[in-house]
Tab-separated table of C-alpha atoms in Angstrom:
chain	number	residue	atom	x	y	z
A	1	MET	CA	-5.122	24.536	3.977
A	2	PHE	CA	-4.119	21.318	5.822
A	3	GLY	CA	-2.744	20.045	9.075
A	4	VAL	CA	-1.119	16.882	10.385
A	5	VAL	CA	-1.061	14.975	13.646
A	6	PHE	CA	1.322	12.214	14.559
A	7	PRO	CA	-0.979	9.937	16.625
A	8	ASN	CA	0.170	9.640	20.237
A	9	ARG	CA	3.163	11.856	19.422
A	10	SER	CA	1.987	15.402	18.679
A	11	PHE	CA	-0.649	18.053	18.833
A	12	PRO	CA	-2.039	19.218	15.479
A	13	ILE	CA	0.637	20.801	13.314
A	14	ASP	CA	-0.525	23.326	10.753
A	15	ILE	CA	0.944	24.217	7.395
A	16	SER	CA	3.134	26.951	8.926
A	17	THR	CA	5.452	24.241	10.320
A	18	PHE	CA	6.096	23.010	6.770
A	19	THR	CA	8.514	24.728	4.414
A	20	GLN	CA	6.657	25.821	1.288
A	21	ILE	CA	8.723	24.906	-1.774
A	22	ASP	CA	6.328	26.467	-4.291
A	23	THR	CA	2.587	27.004	-4.726
A	24	PHE	CA	1.778	23.282	-4.611
A	25	HIS	CA	4.573	21.646	-2.552
A	26	TRP	CA	5.442	21.609	1.179
A	27	ILE	CA	8.139	19.774	3.153
A	28	LEU	CA	8.285	18.910	6.867
A	29	ASP	CA	11.842	18.248	8.020
A	30	MET	CA	11.513	15.418	10.546
A	31	ASN	CA	14.810	16.488	12.147
A	32	THR	CA	13.056	19.516	13.654
A	33	PHE	CA	10.333	17.265	15.063
A	34	VAL	CA	12.050	14.068	16.273
A	35	GLY	CA	15.680	14.364	15.213
A	36	GLU	CA	17.197	11.161	13.893
A	37	ALA	CA	14.391	9.029	15.400
A	38	TYR	CA	12.143	9.699	12.398
A	39	ASP	CA	11.535	5.970	11.892
A	40	SER	CA	9.829	5.800	15.293
A	41	ILE	CA	6.982	7.793	13.709
A	42	ARG	CA	4.865	5.049	12.112
A	43	GLU	CA	1.676	6.985	11.242
A	44	VAL	CA	0.538	10.423	10.235
A	45	CYS	CA	-2.990	11.813	10.180
A	46	ILE	CA	-3.429	14.469	7.508
A	47	PHE	CA	-6.586	16.542	7.271
A	48	LEU	CA	-8.006	19.398	5.247
A	49	LEU	CA	-8.974	22.458	7.231
A	50	ASN	CA	-12.611	23.590	7.140
A	51	ASN	CA	-12.027	26.773	5.197
A	52	PHE	CA	-9.982	25.134	2.426
A	53	THR	CA	-11.661	23.931	-0.729
A	54	LEU	CA	-9.644	21.605	-2.890
A	55	PRO	CA	-10.957	21.125	-6.440
A	56	ALA	CA	-12.817	17.804	-6.797
A	57	ASP	CA	-10.249	16.462	-9.288
A	58	LYS	CA	-7.263	17.276	-7.035
A	59	ALA	CA	-5.732	15.587	-3.986
A	60	LEU	CA	-3.163	16.408	-1.339
A	61	ALA	CA	-0.624	13.631	-1.847
A	62	VAL	CA	1.673	12.598	1.020
A	63	TYR	CA	5.228	11.345	0.490
A	64	ILE	CA	8.001	10.260	2.853
A	65	GLN	CA	11.752	10.335	2.372
A	66	SER	CA	14.452	8.751	4.511
A	67	PRO	CA	17.915	10.360	4.435
A	68	GLY	CA	19.422	9.756	1.009
A	69	SER	CA	16.401	7.970	-0.476
A	70	GLN	CA	13.795	9.049	-2.992
A	71	PHE	CA	10.327	10.200	-1.963
A	72	LEU	CA	7.814	7.357	-1.522
A	73	PHE	CA	4.067	7.945	-2.003
A	74	VAL	CA	2.009	6.790	1.023
A	75	GLY	CA	-1.492	8.169	0.413
A	76	ALA	CA	-3.681	11.211	-0.114
A	77	VAL	CA	-6.714	13.170	1.009
A	78	THR	CA	-9.450	14.731	-1.132
A	79	LEU	CA	-12.649	16.687	-0.591
A	80	ALA	CA	-14.506	13.355	-0.545
A	81	ARG	CA	-11.939	11.962	1.946
A	82	PRO	CA	-10.874	15.028	3.956
A	83	SER	CA	-8.732	13.144	6.469
A	84	ALA	CA	-6.720	9.948	6.615
A	85	VAL	CA	-4.383	8.092	8.933
A	86	LEU	CA	-1.523	6.870	6.775
A	87	SER	CA	1.149	4.306	7.643
A	88	LEU	CA	4.728	5.480	7.188
A	89	PRO	CA	6.884	2.612	5.857
A	90	TRP	CA	10.162	4.566	5.890
A	91	PRO	CA	12.544	3.378	3.146
A	92	GLU	CA	16.026	2.287	4.150
A	93	PRO	CA	18.336	5.323	4.289
A	94	GLY	CA	20.195	5.740	1.003
A	95	ALA	CA	17.834	3.362	-0.831
A	96	GLY	CA	16.722	4.264	-4.295
A	97	GLY	CA	19.545	6.607	-5.252
A	98	GLY	CA	17.526	9.770	-4.730
A	99	LEU	CA	18.770	13.311	-5.117
A	100	ASN	CA	20.304	13.297	-1.644
A	101	ASN	CA	22.253	10.091	-2.294
A	102	HIS	CA	25.658	11.658	-2.655
A	103	ILE	CA	28.775	12.020	-0.572
A	104	THR	CA	28.662	15.140	1.568
A	105	ALA	CA	31.471	17.183	3.018
A	106	PRO	CA	32.468	16.259	6.597
A	107	ASP	CA	31.160	19.588	7.912
A	108	ALA	CA	27.852	19.362	5.988
A	109	PRO	CA	24.683	19.154	8.078
A	110	PRO	CA	23.290	15.620	8.346
A	111	LEU	CA	20.647	14.637	5.838
A	112	SER	CA	17.246	14.263	7.432
A	113	ALA	CA	13.989	12.481	6.775
A	114	LYS	CA	11.147	14.474	5.284
A	115	ILE	CA	7.406	14.344	4.769
A	116	GLY	CA	6.282	15.995	1.563
A	117	VAL	CA	2.779	17.156	0.678
A	118	SER	CA	1.754	18.241	-2.795
A	119	VAL	CA	-1.395	19.153	-4.689
A	120	GLU	CA	-1.777	16.654	-7.532
A	121	ASP	CA	-4.335	15.405	-10.025
A	122	LEU	CA	-6.428	12.725	-8.338
A	123	ALA	CA	-6.443	10.619	-11.516
A	124	SER	CA	-2.618	10.436	-11.536
A	125	LEU	CA	-2.368	8.868	-8.058
A	126	PRO	CA	-2.202	5.072	-7.730
A	127	SER	CA	-4.295	4.854	-4.536
A	128	LEU	CA	-5.460	7.054	-1.700
A	129	ASP	CA	-3.986	4.684	0.911
A	130	VAL	CA	-1.086	2.564	-0.327
A	131	MET	CA	-0.483	0.703	2.945
A	132	ALA	CA	-4.151	-0.264	3.335
A	133	GLU	CA	-3.995	-1.941	-0.075
A	134	LYS	CA	-0.791	-3.755	0.865
A	135	LYS	CA	-2.371	-4.955	4.130
A	136	ILE	CA	-5.348	-6.318	2.189
A	137	GLU	CA	-2.980	-8.088	-0.224
A	138	ARG	CA	-1.048	-9.641	2.683
A	139	LEU	CA	-4.308	-10.694	4.356
A	140	ALA	CA	-5.491	-12.375	1.157
A	141	MET	CA	-2.129	-14.150	0.826
A	142	LYS	CA	-2.286	-15.441	4.421
A	143	VAL	CA	-5.863	-16.723	4.020
A	144	GLY	CA	-4.914	-18.345	0.698
A	145	GLU	CA	-1.878	-19.964	2.317
A	146	ASN	CA	-4.079	-21.284	5.133
A	147	LEU	CA	-6.505	-22.789	2.591
A	148	PHE	CA	-3.670	-24.302	0.561
A	149	ASN	CA	-2.107	-25.922	3.632
A	150	PHE	CA	-5.495	-27.345	4.663
A	151	MET	CA	-6.146	-28.706	1.161
A	152	GLN	CA	-2.690	-30.240	0.978
A	153	SER	CA	-3.491	-32.508	3.906
A	154	PHE	CA	-6.417	-34.026	1.942
A	155	CYS	CA	-4.853	-34.154	-1.548
A	156	GLY	CA	-4.199	-37.100	-3.702
A	157	VAL	CA	-2.137	-37.130	-6.879
A	158	ASP	CA	-3.423	-38.403	-10.199
A	159	GLY	CA	-0.581	-38.082	-12.678
A	160	SER	CA	0.247	-34.400	-12.780
A	161	LYS	CA	-3.012	-33.311	-11.133
A	162	LEU	CA	-3.885	-32.768	-7.485
A	163	VAL	CA	-7.141	-34.378	-6.462
A	164	VAL	CA	-9.110	-32.960	-3.528
A	165	PRO	CA	-12.520	-33.882	-2.106
A	166	MET	CA	-15.423	-31.904	-3.591
A	167	ASP	CA	-16.441	-30.481	-0.225
A	168	ILE	CA	-12.927	-29.280	0.677
A	169	LEU	CA	-13.834	-25.562	0.607
A	170	ASP	CA	-16.851	-26.101	2.849
A	171	ARG	CA	-14.774	-28.137	5.294
A	172	TRP	CA	-11.990	-25.562	5.348
A	173	PHE	CA	-14.380	-22.636	5.856
A	174	LYS	CA	-16.232	-24.430	8.656
A	175	LYS	CA	-12.934	-25.191	10.414
A	176	PHE	CA	-11.803	-21.576	9.873
A	177	GLN	CA	-15.021	-20.204	11.407
A	178	GLU	CA	-14.929	-22.606	14.358
A	179	ARG	CA	-11.344	-21.700	15.151
A	180	ALA	CA	-12.128	-17.983	14.930
A	181	LYS	CA	-15.035	-18.403	17.381
A	182	ARG	CA	-12.941	-20.475	19.800
A	183	ASP	CA	-9.833	-18.310	19.694
A	184	PRO	CA	-10.332	-14.529	19.260
A	185	GLU	CA	-6.580	-14.110	18.762
A	186	TYR	CA	-6.612	-16.443	15.727
A	187	LEU	CA	-7.909	-13.830	13.279
A	188	LYS	CA	-5.479	-11.237	14.605
A	189	GLY	CA	-2.716	-13.454	13.249
A	190	PHE	CA	-4.020	-12.763	9.744
A	191	ALA	CA	-3.913	-8.976	10.164
A	192	LEU	CA	-0.586	-7.256	9.616
């Protein structure tokens, strides 16, 4: 049905490594893979296997869970997008008051991080790649902040209004392009 790879950390892992909860849900206990160092795993590549056909209106959704936290959606794959490398922004342990957020007996096994995969309706999912959207948002914020700071150095005040030269956007964009050409590392500072 599906497999996963942890880039630079594992060979392909097939569905047999996951614990099947029911027909549509699987869990990978990260303790069996990396022990308590689950947060050192920052990405997962999930892919559909060639012989598996997922209905067009369904997706394999991927979730992560730190010890004691709720599951957090990180992305999905579909027939149209049969593989994806997803970022794993592990929640703080115990955050969110999930089902595992309770006091355990001293001899109880330690709670572990998990990766969950489930078959879900494509229409019910917020995005196929949550972290990619957040990176785009942060990029837009950084570029907007750069523009604002540039404009501020040319502003005047007229009552309660800021006054800027008419060609301020052209000047900013020209300076932005020149700096990017001169310093290849400059644009990397905008990527997160």
